[in-house]
Amino acid sequence: MSKLLTRASSINRALDQIGDKWCLLILQEVFWGINSFNEMLAATGVSKGVLADRLRWLQAVDCLHKKADGDGGKRMRYHLTRKSIELYDCALMAVAWERQFFRTEELDQVILRHRKCGRPFQPRLRCRACGDEVRVQDVSYKPGPGATRDERDKKVRRRSSLSVQDVPSGRSLYKNLINIVGDRWTANVIALSFHGLTRFDQFHQELPVATNILSDRLRFLVEEGVFRQVAYRQRPLRHEYQLTQKGQALYPWFLALLQWGDKWCSQDKRGKPMRLIHDACGKSLVGQVECSACGGVLKAHEVEFGLGADSPGRTSPAAASA
Ligand SMILES: [Zn+2]
Ligand SMILES: [Zn+2]
């Protein structure tokens, strides 16, 4: 099998493990407390074969563990691990993005409540050093101690062609986000655009992707309103792809994923491939997800989902597994 080298990136490493639509959907369900095979089958609309395959995969990368339940121990349930619980920041920023750009009745009914202050909140990603909300244009990058190149299989794990229409509406909290970032190349292109890349050739230089696939993904991202196409040359006509407000707003999800990848997806003892600087304060950037009501840093076991204003709310299953 042919191998090739790409710039080491914690986002890439994280996407290698969970950046597939079905994996993201399954993890979302488990966060929500849906954790038996049959429940997941009904909730995701996935085929049995694909579900079994992704559950095996998520166990192999230590993001789920299987345990017989208490009721006679016949039914197997899938639980979050220490590693996957820490995807909680990503899940919260995914909900925030989805709410900002898509209004649905189901989504409007879901209330996030912070147990520590007792109030409903919106998750916000802030710089630990200065407390400012992190925006993509305020972050710069330097090579970290683990800046190297990763060897990857040219044969990328086959991705499903799931589209957002296939996802049962149910309680899906961030299916539009999954539809965009759950495709490997699409997610890679967005991540590169956060580094200032805008042109087809620049993306192609960084990614081992066929030109027709890259064109297809760029077209998709324009249709989805993540990029706007702006001509930078008339003859021959050439476009660059600039992030829209909707595209820039995906940054907190990617930053949370990068931090998770730094911690959980590296074998490299030397350290992070990349150092992030928060230009607003000049310090190394550590993003943390905070409660908009009290400003406290959110921990998975302190977040409650409620359905509607009168609901007593329930703690996320992440609390039970923690
Ligand atoms: Zn700062
Ligand atoms: Zn709070």
PDB file of C-alpha atoms and ligand atoms in Angstrom:
ATOM      1  CA  MET A   1       0.000   0.000   0.000  1.00  0.00           C
ATOM      2  CA  SER A   2       1.415   3.373  -0.872  1.00  0.00           C
ATOM      3  CA  LYS A   3       2.354   5.678   1.946  1.00  0.00           C
ATOM      4  CA  LEU A   4       2.744   9.394   1.828  1.00  0.00           C
ATOM      5  CA  LEU A   5       3.750  12.102   4.201  1.00  0.00           C
ATOM      6  CA  THR A   6       1.659  15.028   5.299  1.00  0.00           C
ATOM      7  CA  ARG A   7       2.387  17.781   7.784  1.00  0.00           C
ATOM      8  CA  ALA A   8       1.759  16.489  11.316  1.00  0.00           C
ATOM      9  CA  SER A   9      -1.472  17.903  12.638  1.00  0.00           C
ATOM     10  CA  SER A  10      -3.487  17.053  15.718  1.00  0.00           C
ATOM     11  CA  ILE A  11      -6.657  17.845  13.792  1.00  0.00           C
ATOM     12  CA  ASN A  12      -5.708  15.260  11.178  1.00  0.00           C
ATOM     13  CA  ARG A  13      -4.836  12.715  13.821  1.00  0.00           C
ATOM     14  CA  ALA A  14      -8.153  13.295  15.578  1.00  0.00           C
ATOM     15  CA  LEU A  15     -10.061  13.101  12.289  1.00  0.00           C
ATOM     16  CA  ASP A  16      -8.312   9.822  11.484  1.00  0.00           C
ATOM     17  CA  GLN A  17      -9.943   8.404  14.604  1.00  0.00           C
ATOM     18  CA  ILE A  18     -13.403   9.968  14.724  1.00  0.00           C
ATOM     19  CA  GLY A  19     -13.812  12.177  11.626  1.00  0.00           C
ATOM     20  CA  ASP A  20     -16.393  10.041   9.931  1.00  0.00           C
ATOM     21  CA  LYS A  21     -20.083  10.937   9.832  1.00  0.00           C
ATOM     22  CA  TRP A  22     -21.203   7.705  11.394  1.00  0.00           C
ATOM     23  CA  CYS A  23     -18.592   7.821  14.138  1.00  0.00           C
ATOM     24  CA  LEU A  24     -19.599  11.398  14.985  1.00  0.00           C
ATOM     25  CA  LEU A  25     -23.281  10.470  14.975  1.00  0.00           C
ATOM     26  CA  ILE A  26     -22.716   7.457  17.206  1.00  0.00           C
ATOM     27  CA  LEU A  27     -20.692   9.491  19.698  1.00  0.00           C
ATOM     28  CA  GLN A  28     -23.403  12.155  19.715  1.00  0.00           C
ATOM     29  CA  GLU A  29     -25.985   9.489  20.574  1.00  0.00           C
ATOM     30  CA  VAL A  30     -23.854   8.076  23.364  1.00  0.00           C
ATOM     31  CA  PHE A  31     -23.417  11.570  24.825  1.00  0.00           C
ATOM     32  CA  TRP A  32     -27.208  11.792  24.764  1.00  0.00           C
ATOM     33  CA  GLY A  33     -27.567   8.457  26.596  1.00  0.00           C
ATOM     34  CA  ILE A  34     -28.463   6.202  23.658  1.00  0.00           C
ATOM     35  CA  ASN A  35     -26.083   3.323  24.098  1.00  0.00           C
ATOM     36  CA  SER A  36     -27.436  -0.070  23.069  1.00  0.00           C
ATOM     37  CA  PHE A  37     -27.050  -1.413  19.546  1.00  0.00           C
ATOM     38  CA  ASN A  38     -30.778  -1.407  18.804  1.00  0.00           C
ATOM     39  CA  GLU A  39     -31.358   2.064  20.187  1.00  0.00           C
ATOM     40  CA  MET A  40     -28.524   3.388  18.066  1.00  0.00           C
ATOM     41  CA  LEU A  41     -29.883   1.587  15.024  1.00  0.00           C
ATOM     42  CA  ALA A  42     -33.219   3.370  15.439  1.00  0.00           C
ATOM     43  CA  ALA A  43     -31.704   6.736  16.316  1.00  0.00           C
ATOM     44  CA  THR A  44     -29.175   6.986  13.503  1.00  0.00           C
ATOM     45  CA  GLY A  45     -30.903   5.190  10.634  1.00  0.00           C
ATOM     46  CA  VAL A  46     -27.639   3.433   9.838  1.00  0.00           C
ATOM     47  CA  SER A  47     -27.483  -0.126   8.509  1.00  0.00           C
ATOM     48  CA  LYS A  48     -26.557  -2.932  10.929  1.00  0.00           C
ATOM     49  CA  GLY A  49     -23.338  -3.679   9.118  1.00  0.00           C
ATOM     50  CA  VAL A  50     -22.102  -0.087   9.172  1.00  0.00           C
ATOM     51  CA  LEU A  51     -23.108   0.383  12.801  1.00  0.00           C
ATOM     52  CA  ALA A  52     -21.271  -2.786  13.851  1.00  0.00           C
ATOM     53  CA  ASP A  53     -18.221  -1.673  11.866  1.00  0.00           C
ATOM     54  CA  ARG A  54     -18.085   1.799  13.438  1.00  0.00           C
ATOM     55  CA  LEU A  55     -18.694   0.448  16.954  1.00  0.00           C
ATOM     56  CA  ARG A  56     -15.748  -1.906  16.486  1.00  0.00           C
ATOM     57  CA  TRP A  57     -13.666   0.972  15.203  1.00  0.00           C
ATOM     58  CA  LEU A  58     -14.581   3.314  18.077  1.00  0.00           C
ATOM     59  CA  GLN A  59     -13.599   0.587  20.548  1.00  0.00           C
ATOM     60  CA  ALA A  60     -10.315   0.028  18.717  1.00  0.00           C
ATOM     61  CA  VAL A  61      -9.421   3.717  19.115  1.00  0.00           C
ATOM     62  CA  ASP A  62     -10.504   3.650  22.762  1.00  0.00           C
ATOM     63  CA  CYS A  63     -13.483   5.960  22.368  1.00  0.00           C
ATOM     64  CA  LEU A  64     -16.117   3.438  23.481  1.00  0.00           C
ATOM     65  CA  HIS A  65     -16.108   0.465  25.767  1.00  0.00           C
ATOM     66  CA  LYS A  66     -18.688  -2.282  25.810  1.00  0.00           C
ATOM     67  CA  LYS A  67     -20.213  -3.609  29.009  1.00  0.00           C
ATOM     68  CA  ALA A  68     -23.158  -5.853  29.839  1.00  0.00           C
ATOM     69  CA  ASP A  69     -25.928  -3.861  31.526  1.00  0.00           C
ATOM     70  CA  GLY A  70     -27.215  -4.525  35.032  1.00  0.00           C
ATOM     71  CA  ASP A  71     -30.529  -6.129  34.025  1.00  0.00           C
ATOM     72  CA  GLY A  72     -29.414  -9.726  33.871  1.00  0.00           C
ATOM     73  CA  GLY A  73     -26.441  -8.671  31.822  1.00  0.00           C
ATOM     74  CA  LYS A  74     -27.912  -9.793  28.500  1.00  0.00           C
ATOM     75  CA  ARG A  75     -27.803  -6.536  26.679  1.00  0.00           C
ATOM     76  CA  MET A  76     -24.487  -4.943  25.831  1.00  0.00           C
ATOM     77  CA  ARG A  77     -24.178  -1.212  26.218  1.00  0.00           C
ATOM     78  CA  TYR A  78     -21.536   1.123  24.862  1.00  0.00           C
ATOM     79  CA  HIS A  79     -20.039   3.667  27.212  1.00  0.00           C
ATOM     80  CA  LEU A  80     -17.829   6.684  26.820  1.00  0.00           C
ATOM     81  CA  THR A  81     -14.214   6.324  27.882  1.00  0.00           C
ATOM     82  CA  ARG A  82     -11.990   8.885  29.609  1.00  0.00           C
ATOM     83  CA  LYS A  83     -10.769   9.788  26.161  1.00  0.00           C
ATOM     84  CA  SER A  84     -14.147  10.271  24.492  1.00  0.00           C
ATOM     85  CA  ILE A  85     -15.680  12.115  27.466  1.00  0.00           C
ATOM     86  CA  GLU A  86     -13.176  14.822  26.710  1.00  0.00           C
ATOM     87  CA  LEU A  87     -14.798  15.306  23.317  1.00  0.00           C
ATOM     88  CA  TYR A  88     -17.405  17.121  25.362  1.00  0.00           C
ATOM     89  CA  ASP A  89     -15.984  20.526  24.492  1.00  0.00           C
ATOM     90  CA  CYS A  90     -16.364  19.650  20.817  1.00  0.00           C
ATOM     91  CA  ALA A  91     -19.940  18.523  21.374  1.00  0.00           C
ATOM     92  CA  LEU A  92     -20.816  21.764  23.164  1.00  0.00           C
ATOM     93  CA  MET A  93     -19.249  23.936  20.475  1.00  0.00           C
ATOM     94  CA  ALA A  94     -21.073  21.870  17.839  1.00  0.00           C
ATOM     95  CA  VAL A  95     -24.393  22.610  19.551  1.00  0.00           C
ATOM     96  CA  ALA A  96     -23.509  26.308  19.724  1.00  0.00           C
ATOM     97  CA  TRP A  97     -22.708  26.455  16.001  1.00  0.00           C
ATOM     98  CA  GLU A  98     -25.815  24.527  15.007  1.00  0.00           C
ATOM     99  CA  ARG A  99     -28.008  26.862  17.043  1.00  0.00           C
ATOM    100  CA  GLN A 100     -26.458  29.934  15.557  1.00  0.00           C
ATOM    101  CA  PHE A 101     -27.145  28.898  11.970  1.00  0.00           C
ATOM    102  CA  PHE A 102     -30.024  26.413  12.019  1.00  0.00           C
ATOM    103  CA  ARG A 103     -33.242  26.852  13.909  1.00  0.00           C
ATOM    104  CA  THR A 104     -35.312  23.745  14.393  1.00  0.00           C
ATOM    105  CA  GLU A 105     -38.084  23.027  16.832  1.00  0.00           C
ATOM    106  CA  GLU A 106     -36.161  20.150  18.389  1.00  0.00           C
ATOM    107  CA  LEU A 107     -33.046  22.216  18.799  1.00  0.00           C
ATOM    108  CA  ASP A 108     -34.991  25.100  20.328  1.00  0.00           C
ATOM    109  CA  GLN A 109     -36.423  22.747  22.939  1.00  0.00           C
ATOM    110  CA  VAL A 110     -33.070  21.609  24.169  1.00  0.00           C
ATOM    111  CA  ILE A 111     -31.810  23.635  27.078  1.00  0.00           C
ATOM    112  CA  LEU A 112     -28.279  23.334  28.350  1.00  0.00           C
ATOM    113  CA  ARG A 113     -28.065  23.975  32.062  1.00  0.00           C
ATOM    114  CA  HIS A 114     -24.950  24.419  34.147  1.00  0.00           C
ATOM    115  CA  ARG A 115     -25.417  22.502  37.392  1.00  0.00           C
ATOM    116  CA  LYS A 116     -22.853  24.562  39.217  1.00  0.00           C
ATOM    117  CA  CYS A 117     -24.712  27.876  38.774  1.00  0.00           C
ATOM    118  CA  GLY A 118     -28.107  26.353  38.040  1.00  0.00           C
ATOM    119  CA  ARG A 119     -28.702  28.506  34.985  1.00  0.00           C
ATOM    120  CA  PRO A 120     -29.238  27.852  31.266  1.00  0.00           C
ATOM    121  CA  PHE A 121     -26.202  28.767  29.240  1.00  0.00           C
ATOM    122  CA  GLN A 122     -24.612  29.008  25.823  1.00  0.00           C
ATOM    123  CA  PRO A 123     -21.150  27.488  25.591  1.00  0.00           C
ATOM    124  CA  ARG A 124     -18.375  29.972  24.757  1.00  0.00           C
ATOM    125  CA  LEU A 125     -14.780  29.207  23.884  1.00  0.00           C
ATOM    126  CA  ARG A 126     -12.399  31.607  25.611  1.00  0.00           C
ATOM    127  CA  CYS A 127      -8.657  32.046  25.950  1.00  0.00           C
ATOM    128  CA  ARG A 128      -7.494  30.790  29.329  1.00  0.00           C
ATOM    129  CA  ALA A 129      -4.890  33.525  29.641  1.00  0.00           C
ATOM    130  CA  CYS A 130      -6.968  36.641  28.857  1.00  0.00           C
ATOM    131  CA  GLY A 131     -10.570  35.446  28.921  1.00  0.00           C
ATOM    132  CA  ASP A 132     -11.438  36.821  25.476  1.00  0.00           C
ATOM    133  CA  GLU A 133     -13.661  34.818  23.182  1.00  0.00           C
ATOM    134  CA  VAL A 134     -11.418  33.096  20.630  1.00  0.00           C
ATOM    135  CA  ARG A 135     -11.877  34.124  17.012  1.00  0.00           C
ATOM    136  CA  VAL A 136     -10.062  32.570  14.085  1.00  0.00           C
ATOM    137  CA  GLN A 137      -8.467  35.858  12.993  1.00  0.00           C
ATOM    138  CA  ASP A 138      -6.811  36.308  16.415  1.00  0.00           C
ATOM    139  CA  VAL A 139      -4.805  33.088  16.359  1.00  0.00           C
ATOM    140  CA  SER A 140      -1.404  32.478  14.804  1.00  0.00           C
ATOM    141  CA  TYR A 141       0.626  29.312  14.519  1.00  0.00           C
ATOM    142  CA  LYS A 142       4.210  28.263  15.083  1.00  0.00           C
ATOM    143  CA  PRO A 143       5.800  24.853  14.655  1.00  0.00           C
ATOM    144  CA  GLY A 144       5.736  22.982  17.975  1.00  0.00           C
ATOM    145  CA  PRO A 145       8.321  20.528  19.342  1.00  0.00           C
ATOM    146  CA  GLY A 146       6.551  17.665  17.555  1.00  0.00           C
ATOM    147  CA  ALA A 147       6.428  19.399  14.165  1.00  0.00           C
ATOM    148  CA  THR A 148       7.138  16.563  11.789  1.00  0.00           C
ATOM    149  CA  ARG A 149       5.436  14.732   8.984  1.00  0.00           C
ATOM    150  CA  ASP A 150       2.986  11.916   9.492  1.00  0.00           C
ATOM    151  CA  GLU A 151       2.974   8.868   7.319  1.00  0.00           C
ATOM    152  CA  ARG A 152      -0.489   8.052   6.102  1.00  0.00           C
ATOM    153  CA  ASP A 153      -2.024   5.357   4.059  1.00  0.00           C
ATOM    154  CA  LYS A 154      -2.979   6.667   0.676  1.00  0.00           C
ATOM    155  CA  LYS A 155      -6.018   4.479   0.893  1.00  0.00           C
ATOM    156  CA  VAL A 156      -8.220   6.489   3.207  1.00  0.00           C
ATOM    157  CA  ARG A 157     -10.788   4.522   5.170  1.00  0.00           C
ATOM    158  CA  ARG A 158     -13.852   4.347   2.985  1.00  0.00           C
ATOM    159  CA  ARG A 159     -16.277   7.041   4.000  1.00  0.00           C
ATOM    160  CA  SER A 160     -20.007   6.738   3.783  1.00  0.00           C
ATOM    161  CA  SER A 161     -21.862   9.063   1.478  1.00  0.00           C
ATOM    162  CA  LEU A 162     -24.349   9.879   4.186  1.00  0.00           C
ATOM    163  CA  SER A 163     -26.021  13.206   3.655  1.00  0.00           C
ATOM    164  CA  VAL A 164     -27.860  15.217   6.232  1.00  0.00           C
ATOM    165  CA  GLN A 165     -31.212  14.194   4.765  1.00  0.00           C
ATOM    166  CA  ASP A 166     -30.516  10.601   5.774  1.00  0.00           C
ATOM    167  CA  VAL A 167     -30.230  11.405   9.444  1.00  0.00           C
ATOM    168  CA  PRO A 168     -33.526  10.876  11.256  1.00  0.00           C
ATOM    169  CA  SER A 169     -34.557  14.243  12.633  1.00  0.00           C
ATOM    170  CA  GLY A 170     -35.197  13.036  16.200  1.00  0.00           C
ATOM    171  CA  ARG A 171     -33.009  14.750  18.706  1.00  0.00           C
ATOM    172  CA  SER A 172     -30.047  15.238  16.492  1.00  0.00           C
ATOM    173  CA  LEU A 173     -28.263  18.137  18.114  1.00  0.00           C
ATOM    174  CA  TYR A 174     -25.767  18.991  15.427  1.00  0.00           C
ATOM    175  CA  LYS A 175     -26.418  16.984  12.287  1.00  0.00           C
ATOM    176  CA  ASN A 176     -25.658  19.897   9.971  1.00  0.00           C
ATOM    177  CA  LEU A 177     -22.232  20.221  11.500  1.00  0.00           C
ATOM    178  CA  ILE A 178     -21.667  16.472  11.165  1.00  0.00           C
ATOM    179  CA  ASN A 179     -22.716  16.681   7.535  1.00  0.00           C
ATOM    180  CA  ILE A 180     -19.964  19.219   6.917  1.00  0.00           C
ATOM    181  CA  VAL A 181     -17.073  18.029   9.077  1.00  0.00           C
ATOM    182  CA  GLY A 182     -17.847  14.291   8.838  1.00  0.00           C
ATOM    183  CA  ASP A 183     -16.195  14.099   5.452  1.00  0.00           C
ATOM    184  CA  ARG A 184     -12.473  13.824   5.672  1.00  0.00           C
ATOM    185  CA  TRP A 185     -11.442  16.110   2.827  1.00  0.00           C
ATOM    186  CA  THR A 186     -14.063  18.703   3.617  1.00  0.00           C
ATOM    187  CA  ALA A 187     -12.849  18.926   7.208  1.00  0.00           C
ATOM    188  CA  ASN A 188      -9.220  19.130   6.025  1.00  0.00           C
ATOM    189  CA  VAL A 189      -9.996  21.973   3.632  1.00  0.00           C
ATOM    190  CA  ILE A 190     -11.754  23.965   6.357  1.00  0.00           C
ATOM    191  CA  ALA A 191      -8.867  23.373   8.770  1.00  0.00           C
ATOM    192  CA  LEU A 192      -6.393  24.660   6.155  1.00  0.00           C
ATOM    193  CA  SER A 193      -8.534  27.722   5.513  1.00  0.00           C
ATOM    194  CA  PHE A 194      -8.119  28.627   9.187  1.00  0.00           C
ATOM    195  CA  HIS A 195      -4.399  28.893   8.411  1.00  0.00           C
ATOM    196  CA  GLY A 196      -5.133  31.419   5.688  1.00  0.00           C
ATOM    197  CA  LEU A 197      -5.171  29.134   2.641  1.00  0.00           C
ATOM    198  CA  THR A 198      -7.757  30.226   0.084  1.00  0.00           C
ATOM    199  CA  ARG A 199      -6.787  28.848  -3.319  1.00  0.00           C
ATOM    200  CA  PHE A 200      -7.326  25.532  -5.026  1.00  0.00           C
ATOM    201  CA  ASP A 201      -3.609  25.035  -5.663  1.00  0.00           C
ATOM    202  CA  GLN A 202      -2.742  25.757  -2.035  1.00  0.00           C
ATOM    203  CA  PHE A 203      -5.228  23.162  -0.792  1.00  0.00           C
ATOM    204  CA  HIS A 204      -4.029  20.671  -3.366  1.00  0.00           C
ATOM    205  CA  GLN A 205      -0.423  21.130  -2.353  1.00  0.00           C
ATOM    206  CA  GLU A 206      -1.218  20.225   1.260  1.00  0.00           C
ATOM    207  CA  LEU A 207      -3.672  17.393   0.699  1.00  0.00           C
ATOM    208  CA  PRO A 208      -3.137  14.060  -1.049  1.00  0.00           C
ATOM    209  CA  VAL A 209      -6.499  14.381  -2.755  1.00  0.00           C
ATOM    210  CA  ALA A 210      -7.531  13.961  -6.397  1.00  0.00           C
ATOM    211  CA  THR A 211      -8.363  17.263  -8.124  1.00  0.00           C
ATOM    212  CA  ASN A 212     -11.922  16.239  -9.006  1.00  0.00           C
ATOM    213  CA  ILE A 213     -12.634  15.356  -5.375  1.00  0.00           C
ATOM    214  CA  LEU A 214     -11.141  18.614  -4.170  1.00  0.00           C
ATOM    215  CA  SER A 215     -13.296  20.570  -6.673  1.00  0.00           C
ATOM    216  CA  ASP A 216     -16.338  18.689  -5.487  1.00  0.00           C
ATOM    217  CA  ARG A 217     -15.648  19.456  -1.813  1.00  0.00           C
ATOM    218  CA  LEU A 218     -15.010  23.139  -2.505  1.00  0.00           C
ATOM    219  CA  ARG A 219     -18.277  23.369  -4.423  1.00  0.00           C
ATOM    220  CA  PHE A 220     -20.064  21.683  -1.513  1.00  0.00           C
ATOM    221  CA  LEU A 221     -18.598  24.153   0.984  1.00  0.00           C
ATOM    222  CA  VAL A 222     -19.739  27.101  -1.160  1.00  0.00           C
ATOM    223  CA  GLU A 223     -23.248  25.591  -1.385  1.00  0.00           C
ATOM    224  CA  GLU A 224     -23.307  25.124   2.375  1.00  0.00           C
ATOM    225  CA  GLY A 225     -22.321  28.744   2.921  1.00  0.00           C
ATOM    226  CA  VAL A 226     -19.007  27.932   4.617  1.00  0.00           C
ATOM    227  CA  PHE A 227     -16.988  29.605   1.846  1.00  0.00           C
ATOM    228  CA  ARG A 228     -17.747  32.428  -0.526  1.00  0.00           C
ATOM    229  CA  GLN A 229     -16.143  32.359  -3.941  1.00  0.00           C
ATOM    230  CA  VAL A 230     -14.326  35.531  -4.938  1.00  0.00           C
ATOM    231  CA  ALA A 231     -12.575  36.018  -8.282  1.00  0.00           C
ATOM    232  CA  TYR A 232      -8.944  37.045  -7.908  1.00  0.00           C
ATOM    233  CA  ARG A 233      -8.069  36.892 -11.593  1.00  0.00           C
ATOM    234  CA  GLN A 234     -10.221  37.433 -14.676  1.00  0.00           C
ATOM    235  CA  ARG A 235      -8.197  35.840 -17.485  1.00  0.00           C
ATOM    236  CA  PRO A 236      -8.169  32.965 -16.956  1.00  0.00           C
ATOM    237  CA  LEU A 237     -10.899  33.203 -14.356  1.00  0.00           C
ATOM    238  CA  ARG A 238      -9.663  32.023 -10.953  1.00  0.00           C
ATOM    239  CA  HIS A 239     -11.430  32.043  -7.639  1.00  0.00           C
ATOM    240  CA  GLU A 240     -10.375  31.971  -4.079  1.00  0.00           C
ATOM    241  CA  TYR A 241     -12.407  30.573  -1.257  1.00  0.00           C
ATOM    242  CA  GLN A 242     -12.952  32.869   1.689  1.00  0.00           C
ATOM    243  CA  LEU A 243     -14.533  31.818   4.939  1.00  0.00           C
ATOM    244  CA  THR A 244     -17.954  33.308   5.562  1.00  0.00           C
ATOM    245  CA  GLN A 245     -19.182  34.176   9.044  1.00  0.00           C
ATOM    246  CA  LYS A 246     -20.721  30.700   9.176  1.00  0.00           C
ATOM    247  CA  GLY A 247     -17.365  29.180   8.218  1.00  0.00           C
ATOM    248  CA  GLN A 248     -15.401  31.232  10.746  1.00  0.00           C
ATOM    249  CA  ALA A 249     -17.852  30.187  13.428  1.00  0.00           C
ATOM    250  CA  LEU A 250     -16.740  26.560  12.954  1.00  0.00           C
ATOM    251  CA  TYR A 251     -13.365  27.512  14.422  1.00  0.00           C
ATOM    252  CA  PRO A 252     -14.180  26.754  18.084  1.00  0.00           C
ATOM    253  CA  TRP A 253     -15.184  23.200  17.141  1.00  0.00           C
ATOM    254  CA  PHE A 254     -11.894  22.696  15.308  1.00  0.00           C
ATOM    255  CA  LEU A 255      -9.861  24.240  18.121  1.00  0.00           C
ATOM    256  CA  ALA A 256     -11.541  21.952  20.655  1.00  0.00           C
ATOM    257  CA  LEU A 257     -10.777  19.007  18.355  1.00  0.00           C
ATOM    258  CA  LEU A 258      -7.145  20.095  17.960  1.00  0.00           C
ATOM    259  CA  GLN A 259      -6.686  20.258  21.733  1.00  0.00           C
ATOM    260  CA  TRP A 260      -8.269  16.831  22.096  1.00  0.00           C
ATOM    261  CA  GLY A 261      -5.974  15.504  19.356  1.00  0.00           C
ATOM    262  CA  ASP A 262      -2.923  17.017  21.100  1.00  0.00           C
ATOM    263  CA  LYS A 263      -3.809  15.164  24.270  1.00  0.00           C
ATOM    264  CA  TRP A 264      -5.185  11.862  23.029  1.00  0.00           C
ATOM    265  CA  CYS A 265      -4.086  11.133  19.478  1.00  0.00           C
ATOM    266  CA  SER A 266      -0.326  11.475  19.511  1.00  0.00           C
ATOM    267  CA  GLN A 267       2.372   8.858  20.020  1.00  0.00           C
ATOM    268  CA  ASP A 268       5.016  11.522  19.697  1.00  0.00           C
ATOM    269  CA  LYS A 269       6.859  12.069  22.978  1.00  0.00           C
ATOM    270  CA  ARG A 270       8.361  15.347  21.795  1.00  0.00           C
ATOM    271  CA  GLY A 271       5.092  17.224  22.109  1.00  0.00           C
ATOM    272  CA  LYS A 272       2.564  19.090  20.021  1.00  0.00           C
ATOM    273  CA  PRO A 273       3.075  19.504  16.285  1.00  0.00           C
ATOM    274  CA  MET A 274       1.893  23.093  16.486  1.00  0.00           C
ATOM    275  CA  ARG A 275       1.914  25.969  18.943  1.00  0.00           C
ATOM    276  CA  LEU A 276      -1.015  28.345  18.921  1.00  0.00           C
ATOM    277  CA  ILE A 277      -0.600  31.962  19.936  1.00  0.00           C
ATOM    278  CA  HIS A 278      -3.511  34.152  20.899  1.00  0.00           C
ATOM    279  CA  ASP A 279      -2.513  37.406  19.212  1.00  0.00           C
ATOM    280  CA  ALA A 280      -4.983  39.392  21.291  1.00  0.00           C
ATOM    281  CA  CYS A 281      -2.894  38.769  24.450  1.00  0.00           C
ATOM    282  CA  GLY A 282       0.336  37.340  23.025  1.00  0.00           C
ATOM    283  CA  LYS A 283       0.156  34.188  25.158  1.00  0.00           C
ATOM    284  CA  SER A 284       0.068  30.540  24.137  1.00  0.00           C
ATOM    285  CA  LEU A 285      -3.534  29.738  23.376  1.00  0.00           C
ATOM    286  CA  VAL A 286      -5.417  27.267  25.513  1.00  0.00           C
ATOM    287  CA  GLY A 287      -9.087  27.436  24.649  1.00  0.00           C
ATOM    288  CA  GLN A 288     -11.573  26.541  27.349  1.00  0.00           C
ATOM    289  CA  VAL A 289     -15.318  26.199  27.086  1.00  0.00           C
ATOM    290  CA  GLU A 290     -17.151  28.394  29.553  1.00  0.00           C
ATOM    291  CA  CYS A 291     -20.676  28.940  30.801  1.00  0.00           C
ATOM    292  CA  SER A 292     -22.178  32.174  29.443  1.00  0.00           C
ATOM    293  CA  ALA A 293     -24.202  32.619  32.644  1.00  0.00           C
ATOM    294  CA  CYS A 294     -21.470  32.445  35.311  1.00  0.00           C
ATOM    295  CA  GLY A 295     -18.230  32.368  33.336  1.00  0.00           C
ATOM    296  CA  GLY A 296     -17.168  29.077  34.943  1.00  0.00           C
ATOM    297  CA  VAL A 297     -15.243  26.477  32.948  1.00  0.00           C
ATOM    298  CA  LEU A 298     -17.646  23.717  31.920  1.00  0.00           C
ATOM    299  CA  LYS A 299     -16.992  20.142  32.926  1.00  0.00           C
ATOM    300  CA  ALA A 300     -18.864  17.280  31.326  1.00  0.00           C
ATOM    301  CA  HIS A 301     -20.501  16.121  34.555  1.00  0.00           C
ATOM    302  CA  GLU A 302     -21.789  19.629  35.302  1.00  0.00           C
ATOM    303  CA  VAL A 303     -23.808  19.956  32.118  1.00  0.00           C
ATOM    304  CA  GLU A 304     -27.468  19.014  32.025  1.00  0.00           C
ATOM    305  CA  PHE A 305     -29.684  18.689  29.011  1.00  0.00           C
ATOM    306  CA  GLY A 306     -33.280  19.741  29.498  1.00  0.00           C
ATOM    307  CA  LEU A 307     -36.132  19.402  27.053  1.00  0.00           C
ATOM    308  CA  GLY A 308     -38.304  22.509  27.269  1.00  0.00           C
ATOM    309  CA  ALA A 309     -38.506  25.030  30.061  1.00  0.00           C
ATOM    310  CA  ASP A 310     -40.408  22.774  32.486  1.00  0.00           C
ATOM    311  CA  SER A 311     -38.183  19.778  32.144  1.00  0.00           C
ATOM    312  CA  PRO A 312     -36.279  18.820  35.292  1.00  0.00           C
ATOM    313  CA  GLY A 313     -33.292  18.162  33.086  1.00  0.00           C
ATOM    314  CA  ARG A 314     -30.918  15.302  33.226  1.00  0.00           C
ATOM    315  CA  THR A 315     -27.267  14.977  33.539  1.00  0.00           C
ATOM    316  CA  SER A 316     -25.380  13.873  30.521  1.00  0.00           C
ATOM    317  CA  PRO A 317     -24.346  10.204  30.609  1.00  0.00           C
ATOM    318  CA  ALA A 318     -20.804  11.502  30.511  1.00  0.00           C
ATOM    319  CA  ALA A 319     -21.249  12.162  34.224  1.00  0.00           C
ATOM    320  CA  ALA A 320     -22.066   8.535  34.982  1.00  0.00           C
ATOM    321  CA  SER A 321     -19.072   7.273  33.039  1.00  0.00           C
ATOM    322  CA  ALA A 322     -16.684   9.845  34.455  1.00  0.00           C
TER     323      ALA A 322
HETATM  324 ZN    ZN B   1      -5.672  35.526  25.146  1.00  0.00          ZN
HETATM  325 ZN    ZN B   2     -22.675  28.612  35.006  1.00  0.00          ZN
END
